[in-house]
Short mmCIF file of N, CA, C and O in Angstrom, two decimals:
data_model
loop_
_atom_site.label_atom_id
_atom_site.label_comp_id
_atom_site.label_asym_id
_atom_site.label_seq_id
_atom_site.Cartn_x
_atom_site.Cartn_y
_atom_site.Cartn_z
N UNK A 1 -119.05 -104.87 141.19
CA UNK A 1 -119.94 -105.87 141.75
C UNK A 1 -120.49 -105.34 143.06
O UNK A 1 -119.82 -105.38 144.09
N UNK A 2 -121.69 -104.85 143.03
CA UNK A 2 -122.28 -104.24 144.23
C UNK A 2 -122.70 -105.26 145.26
O UNK A 2 -122.77 -104.94 146.44
N UNK A 3 -122.97 -106.49 144.86
CA UNK A 3 -123.38 -107.50 145.83
C UNK A 3 -122.20 -108.21 146.48
O UNK A 3 -122.38 -108.97 147.42
N UNK A 4 -121.02 -108.00 145.98
CA UNK A 4 -119.77 -108.56 146.52
C UNK A 4 -119.72 -110.09 146.52
O UNK A 4 -119.01 -110.70 147.28
N UNK A 5 -120.53 -110.70 145.63
CA UNK A 5 -120.51 -112.17 145.57
C UNK A 5 -119.68 -112.68 144.40
O UNK A 5 -119.67 -113.88 144.12
N UNK A 6 -119.00 -111.81 143.69
CA UNK A 6 -118.16 -112.22 142.58
C UNK A 6 -118.89 -112.31 141.26
O UNK A 6 -118.29 -112.67 140.25
N UNK A 7 -120.16 -112.02 141.24
CA UNK A 7 -120.94 -112.07 140.00
C UNK A 7 -121.53 -110.69 139.74
O UNK A 7 -121.74 -109.90 140.67
N UNK A 8 -121.77 -110.39 138.46
CA UNK A 8 -122.31 -109.08 138.12
C UNK A 8 -123.70 -109.23 137.48
O UNK A 8 -123.98 -110.22 136.83
N UNK A 9 -124.51 -108.23 137.70
CA UNK A 9 -125.83 -108.14 137.08
C UNK A 9 -125.71 -107.40 135.76
O UNK A 9 -124.68 -106.81 135.44
N UNK A 10 -126.79 -107.40 134.99
CA UNK A 10 -126.79 -106.78 133.68
C UNK A 10 -126.36 -105.31 133.76
O UNK A 10 -125.52 -104.87 132.98
N UNK A 11 -126.92 -104.53 134.68
CA UNK A 11 -126.59 -103.11 134.73
C UNK A 11 -125.11 -102.88 135.02
O UNK A 11 -124.50 -101.95 134.51
N UNK A 12 -124.51 -103.75 135.82
CA UNK A 12 -123.08 -103.63 136.11
C UNK A 12 -122.24 -103.99 134.87
O UNK A 12 -121.22 -103.33 134.60
N UNK A 13 -122.66 -104.99 134.15
CA UNK A 13 -122.01 -105.39 132.90
C UNK A 13 -122.03 -104.24 131.90
O UNK A 13 -121.02 -103.89 131.30
N UNK A 14 -123.20 -103.63 131.73
CA UNK A 14 -123.35 -102.52 130.79
C UNK A 14 -122.51 -101.32 131.23
O UNK A 14 -121.86 -100.68 130.39
N UNK A 15 -122.54 -101.01 132.52
CA UNK A 15 -121.74 -99.89 133.03
C UNK A 15 -120.26 -100.11 132.81
O UNK A 15 -119.55 -99.22 132.37
N UNK A 16 -119.77 -101.31 133.10
CA UNK A 16 -118.35 -101.59 132.98
C UNK A 16 -117.87 -101.45 131.54
O UNK A 16 -116.81 -100.90 131.26
N UNK A 17 -118.65 -101.98 130.60
CA UNK A 17 -118.25 -101.93 129.19
C UNK A 17 -118.77 -100.69 128.47
O UNK A 17 -118.62 -100.56 127.24
N UNK A 18 -119.39 -99.77 129.22
CA UNK A 18 -119.92 -98.51 128.68
C UNK A 18 -120.87 -98.76 127.52
O UNK A 18 -120.74 -98.18 126.44
N UNK A 19 -121.80 -99.68 127.75
CA UNK A 19 -122.81 -100.04 126.74
C UNK A 19 -124.17 -99.55 127.18
O UNK A 19 -124.47 -99.48 128.38
N UNK A 20 -125.00 -99.21 126.20
CA UNK A 20 -126.40 -98.90 126.48
C UNK A 20 -127.19 -100.19 126.53
O UNK A 20 -126.84 -101.16 125.88
N UNK A 21 -128.31 -100.16 127.27
CA UNK A 21 -129.20 -101.32 127.26
C UNK A 21 -129.92 -101.34 125.93
O UNK A 21 -130.47 -100.36 125.47
N UNK A 22 -129.87 -102.49 125.29
CA UNK A 22 -130.70 -102.78 124.11
C UNK A 22 -131.12 -104.22 124.26
O UNK A 22 -130.53 -104.98 125.04
N UNK A 23 -132.13 -104.62 123.53
CA UNK A 23 -132.47 -106.04 123.58
C UNK A 23 -131.31 -106.95 123.20
O UNK A 23 -131.14 -108.02 123.76
N UNK A 24 -130.45 -106.47 122.27
CA UNK A 24 -129.30 -107.27 121.87
C UNK A 24 -128.26 -107.39 122.98
O UNK A 24 -127.74 -108.49 123.23
N UNK A 25 -127.97 -106.30 123.69
CA UNK A 25 -126.98 -106.40 124.78
C UNK A 25 -127.52 -107.28 125.90
O UNK A 25 -126.78 -108.04 126.52
N UNK A 26 -128.83 -107.22 126.13
CA UNK A 26 -129.41 -108.11 127.13
C UNK A 26 -129.34 -109.56 126.69
O UNK A 26 -129.04 -110.45 127.48
N UNK A 27 -129.57 -109.81 125.40
CA UNK A 27 -129.49 -111.18 124.88
C UNK A 27 -128.06 -111.71 125.02
O UNK A 27 -127.83 -112.85 125.40
N UNK A 28 -127.07 -110.87 124.74
CA UNK A 28 -125.67 -111.29 124.89
C UNK A 28 -125.34 -111.59 126.35
O UNK A 28 -124.69 -112.60 126.66
N UNK A 29 -125.81 -110.74 127.27
CA UNK A 29 -125.60 -110.98 128.68
C UNK A 29 -126.24 -112.32 129.07
O UNK A 29 -125.64 -113.10 129.81
N UNK A 30 -127.44 -112.55 128.59
CA UNK A 30 -128.13 -113.81 128.92
C UNK A 30 -127.35 -115.02 128.39
O UNK A 30 -127.32 -116.05 129.04
N UNK A 31 -126.70 -114.87 127.23
CA UNK A 31 -125.85 -115.93 126.71
C UNK A 31 -124.71 -116.23 127.68
O UNK A 31 -124.38 -117.39 127.93
N UNK A 32 -124.12 -115.18 128.25
CA UNK A 32 -123.01 -115.35 129.20
C UNK A 32 -123.51 -115.98 130.51
O UNK A 32 -122.73 -116.65 131.20
N UNK A 33 -124.76 -115.74 130.87
CA UNK A 33 -125.33 -116.27 132.11
C UNK A 33 -125.73 -117.72 131.90
O UNK A 33 -126.90 -118.06 131.78
N UNK A 34 -124.76 -118.61 131.89
CA UNK A 34 -125.01 -120.01 131.56
C UNK A 34 -125.85 -120.75 132.59
O UNK A 34 -126.48 -121.74 132.27
N UNK A 35 -125.86 -120.26 133.83
CA UNK A 35 -126.64 -120.94 134.86
C UNK A 35 -128.07 -120.40 134.94
O UNK A 35 -128.89 -120.98 135.65
N UNK A 36 -128.33 -119.29 134.27
CA UNK A 36 -129.68 -118.71 134.30
C UNK A 36 -130.01 -118.01 135.60
O UNK A 36 -131.17 -117.76 135.90
N UNK A 37 -128.99 -117.68 136.39
CA UNK A 37 -129.22 -117.06 137.69
C UNK A 37 -129.43 -115.55 137.67
O UNK A 37 -129.64 -114.94 138.71
N UNK A 38 -129.35 -114.93 136.50
CA UNK A 38 -129.56 -113.49 136.41
C UNK A 38 -128.29 -112.69 136.63
O UNK A 38 -128.33 -111.46 136.68
N UNK A 39 -127.16 -113.39 136.79
CA UNK A 39 -125.88 -112.71 136.93
C UNK A 39 -124.81 -113.54 136.25
O UNK A 39 -125.04 -114.70 135.86
N UNK A 40 -123.64 -112.95 136.06
CA UNK A 40 -122.53 -113.63 135.39
C UNK A 40 -121.35 -113.62 136.33
O UNK A 40 -120.89 -112.55 136.75
N UNK A 41 -120.86 -114.81 136.68
CA UNK A 41 -119.66 -114.87 137.51
C UNK A 41 -118.43 -114.97 136.60
O UNK A 41 -118.54 -115.05 135.38
N UNK A 42 -117.26 -114.95 137.20
CA UNK A 42 -116.03 -114.93 136.44
C UNK A 42 -115.91 -116.13 135.52
O UNK A 42 -115.54 -116.02 134.35
N UNK A 43 -116.21 -117.33 136.02
CA UNK A 43 -116.09 -118.54 135.22
C UNK A 43 -117.04 -118.50 134.02
O UNK A 43 -116.63 -118.82 132.90
N UNK A 44 -118.28 -118.10 134.23
CA UNK A 44 -119.23 -117.98 133.13
C UNK A 44 -118.71 -117.00 132.07
O UNK A 44 -118.81 -117.26 130.87
N UNK A 45 -118.18 -115.88 132.53
CA UNK A 45 -117.68 -114.86 131.62
C UNK A 45 -116.52 -115.39 130.79
O UNK A 45 -116.51 -115.28 129.56
N UNK A 46 -115.55 -115.98 131.44
CA UNK A 46 -114.34 -116.48 130.75
C UNK A 46 -114.72 -117.58 129.76
O UNK A 46 -114.24 -117.58 128.60
N UNK A 47 -115.54 -118.50 130.15
CA UNK A 47 -115.95 -119.60 129.25
C UNK A 47 -116.71 -119.04 128.05
O UNK A 47 -116.46 -119.45 126.90
N UNK A 48 -117.60 -118.10 128.27
CA UNK A 48 -118.38 -117.52 127.17
C UNK A 48 -117.49 -116.75 126.21
O UNK A 48 -117.62 -116.86 124.98
N UNK A 49 -116.59 -115.94 126.75
CA UNK A 49 -115.67 -115.20 125.89
C UNK A 49 -114.80 -116.17 125.10
O UNK A 49 -114.59 -116.00 123.89
N UNK A 50 -114.30 -117.19 125.76
CA UNK A 50 -113.48 -118.21 125.06
C UNK A 50 -114.27 -118.86 123.93
O UNK A 50 -113.77 -119.01 122.82
N UNK A 51 -115.52 -119.22 124.22
CA UNK A 51 -116.34 -119.86 123.20
C UNK A 51 -116.54 -118.99 121.99
O UNK A 51 -116.45 -119.45 120.84
N UNK A 52 -116.81 -117.71 122.20
CA UNK A 52 -117.03 -116.79 121.09
C UNK A 52 -115.74 -116.49 120.34
O UNK A 52 -115.69 -116.50 119.10
N UNK A 53 -114.66 -116.24 121.07
CA UNK A 53 -113.40 -115.82 120.44
C UNK A 53 -112.68 -116.93 119.70
O UNK A 53 -111.84 -116.66 118.85
N UNK A 54 -112.97 -118.17 120.04
CA UNK A 54 -112.26 -119.27 119.38
C UNK A 54 -113.09 -119.94 118.29
O UNK A 54 -112.64 -120.93 117.70
N UNK A 55 -114.23 -119.38 118.00
CA UNK A 55 -115.10 -119.94 116.94
C UNK A 55 -114.58 -119.61 115.55
O UNK A 55 -114.04 -118.52 115.33
N UNK A 56 -114.74 -120.53 114.64
CA UNK A 56 -114.48 -120.24 113.24
C UNK A 56 -115.67 -119.46 112.71
O UNK A 56 -116.75 -119.40 113.34
N UNK A 57 -115.52 -118.88 111.52
CA UNK A 57 -116.57 -118.02 110.95
C UNK A 57 -117.88 -118.80 110.80
O UNK A 57 -118.95 -118.29 111.14
N UNK A 58 -117.83 -120.05 110.33
CA UNK A 58 -119.06 -120.83 110.17
C UNK A 58 -119.71 -121.12 111.52
O UNK A 58 -120.94 -121.13 111.64
N UNK A 59 -118.91 -121.30 112.55
CA UNK A 59 -119.45 -121.53 113.89
C UNK A 59 -120.11 -120.25 114.44
O UNK A 59 -121.13 -120.32 115.11
N UNK A 60 -119.50 -119.12 114.13
CA UNK A 60 -120.10 -117.84 114.58
C UNK A 60 -121.44 -117.60 113.91
O UNK A 60 -122.38 -117.10 114.52
N UNK A 61 -121.56 -117.96 112.64
CA UNK A 61 -122.85 -117.80 111.97
C UNK A 61 -123.89 -118.73 112.58
O UNK A 61 -125.06 -118.37 112.74
N UNK A 62 -123.47 -119.94 112.93
CA UNK A 62 -124.40 -120.86 113.61
C UNK A 62 -124.80 -120.31 114.97
O UNK A 62 -125.96 -120.40 115.38
N UNK A 63 -123.86 -119.72 115.70
CA UNK A 63 -124.14 -119.11 116.99
C UNK A 63 -125.16 -118.00 116.84
O UNK A 63 -126.14 -117.92 117.56
N UNK A 64 -124.95 -117.12 115.84
CA UNK A 64 -125.88 -116.02 115.59
C UNK A 64 -127.27 -116.55 115.22
O UNK A 64 -128.30 -116.05 115.69
N UNK A 65 -127.31 -117.58 114.39
CA UNK A 65 -128.58 -118.20 114.01
C UNK A 65 -129.29 -118.74 115.25
O UNK A 65 -130.48 -118.47 115.47
N UNK A 66 -128.56 -119.46 116.07
CA UNK A 66 -129.15 -120.07 117.26
C UNK A 66 -129.69 -119.03 118.25
O UNK A 66 -130.65 -119.29 118.96
N UNK A 67 -129.06 -117.85 118.28
CA UNK A 67 -129.54 -116.81 119.19
C UNK A 67 -130.95 -116.35 118.83
O UNK A 67 -131.69 -115.86 119.68
N UNK A 68 -131.33 -116.50 117.55
CA UNK A 68 -132.65 -116.02 117.10
C UNK A 68 -133.61 -117.15 116.73
O UNK A 68 -134.77 -116.89 116.46
N UNK A 69 -133.15 -118.38 116.73
CA UNK A 69 -134.05 -119.52 116.54
C UNK A 69 -134.64 -119.83 117.91
O UNK A 69 -134.26 -120.76 118.60
N UNK A 70 -135.61 -119.00 118.31
CA UNK A 70 -136.10 -118.99 119.68
C UNK A 70 -136.79 -120.29 120.10
O UNK A 70 -136.76 -120.66 121.27
N UNK A 71 -137.39 -120.99 119.14
CA UNK A 71 -138.04 -122.26 119.48
C UNK A 71 -137.17 -123.46 119.14
O UNK A 71 -137.62 -124.61 119.25
N UNK A 72 -135.93 -123.23 118.73
CA UNK A 72 -134.94 -124.28 118.44
C UNK A 72 -135.44 -125.32 117.44
O UNK A 72 -135.13 -126.50 117.54
N UNK A 73 -136.19 -124.86 116.41
CA UNK A 73 -136.68 -125.81 115.42
C UNK A 73 -135.80 -125.89 114.18
O UNK A 73 -136.11 -126.57 113.22
N UNK A 74 -134.67 -125.16 114.19
CA UNK A 74 -133.73 -125.21 113.07
C UNK A 74 -134.10 -124.27 111.93
O UNK A 74 -133.46 -124.30 110.88
N UNK A 75 -135.14 -123.46 112.11
CA UNK A 75 -135.56 -122.51 111.10
C UNK A 75 -135.86 -121.18 111.75
O UNK A 75 -136.23 -121.12 112.93
N UNK A 76 -135.70 -120.11 110.98
CA UNK A 76 -136.11 -118.79 111.47
C UNK A 76 -137.47 -118.48 110.87
O UNK A 76 -137.61 -118.34 109.66
N UNK A 77 -138.47 -118.41 111.72
CA UNK A 77 -139.83 -118.07 111.29
C UNK A 77 -139.93 -116.57 111.09
O UNK A 77 -139.06 -115.80 111.53
N UNK A 78 -141.01 -116.14 110.48
CA UNK A 78 -141.22 -114.69 110.28
C UNK A 78 -141.22 -113.96 111.62
O UNK A 78 -140.54 -112.94 111.76
N UNK A 79 -141.94 -114.43 112.65
CA UNK A 79 -141.88 -113.73 113.94
C UNK A 79 -140.46 -113.66 114.53
O UNK A 79 -140.08 -112.67 115.14
N UNK A 80 -139.67 -114.74 114.35
CA UNK A 80 -138.30 -114.72 114.87
C UNK A 80 -137.45 -113.70 114.11
O UNK A 80 -136.65 -112.98 114.71
N UNK A 81 -137.65 -113.60 112.80
CA UNK A 81 -136.91 -112.61 112.01
C UNK A 81 -137.36 -111.21 112.41
O UNK A 81 -136.54 -110.29 112.54
N UNK A 82 -138.66 -111.03 112.60
CA UNK A 82 -139.17 -109.71 113.04
C UNK A 82 -138.54 -109.34 114.38
O UNK A 82 -138.16 -108.19 114.61
N UNK A 83 -138.45 -110.30 115.28
CA UNK A 83 -137.86 -110.07 116.59
C UNK A 83 -136.39 -109.67 116.45
O UNK A 83 -135.91 -108.74 117.12
N UNK A 84 -135.67 -110.35 115.57
CA UNK A 84 -134.27 -110.03 115.33
C UNK A 84 -134.12 -108.62 114.78
O UNK A 84 -133.30 -107.84 115.27
N UNK A 85 -134.92 -108.25 113.79
CA UNK A 85 -134.86 -106.91 113.20
C UNK A 85 -135.19 -105.86 114.25
O UNK A 85 -134.52 -104.83 114.36
N UNK A 86 -136.19 -106.13 115.09
CA UNK A 86 -136.56 -105.21 116.14
C UNK A 86 -135.40 -104.99 117.12
O UNK A 86 -135.13 -103.88 117.52
N UNK A 87 -134.71 -106.07 117.46
CA UNK A 87 -133.58 -105.94 118.36
C UNK A 87 -132.44 -105.12 117.77
O UNK A 87 -131.77 -104.37 118.47
N UNK A 88 -132.23 -105.25 116.48
CA UNK A 88 -131.15 -104.50 115.83
C UNK A 88 -131.52 -103.05 115.53
O UNK A 88 -130.69 -102.15 115.70
N UNK A 89 -132.76 -102.83 115.10
CA UNK A 89 -133.12 -101.50 114.62
C UNK A 89 -134.22 -100.81 115.42
O UNK A 89 -134.53 -99.66 115.18
N UNK A 90 -134.84 -101.51 116.35
CA UNK A 90 -135.94 -100.94 117.13
C UNK A 90 -137.25 -101.08 116.40
O UNK A 90 -137.30 -101.40 115.20
N UNK A 91 -138.33 -100.93 117.14
CA UNK A 91 -139.67 -101.00 116.53
C UNK A 91 -139.91 -99.69 115.81
O UNK A 91 -139.54 -98.63 116.27
N UNK A 92 -140.56 -99.78 114.69
CA UNK A 92 -140.83 -98.51 114.09
C UNK A 92 -141.46 -98.52 112.80
O UNK A 92 -141.71 -97.69 112.13
#
């Protein structure tokens, strides 16, 4: 934590977990950032990890669906699916 405020930014998160930046890793970080402040503090991290680790399989599939239902209309549109594929495999 370079700012010494107890919260980490995306680049610190990626460095700590030895992850490369991808749209998916950024999306996961954004999920952990429950306050939308651009950083994740300890409480946000613990609550997010708890939420993911204690989900049943059907809840995890709902979580994954919700991550890509960008307009929250309960459906995945073609652009949302294209966005999801791009995040997983890159544009190409």
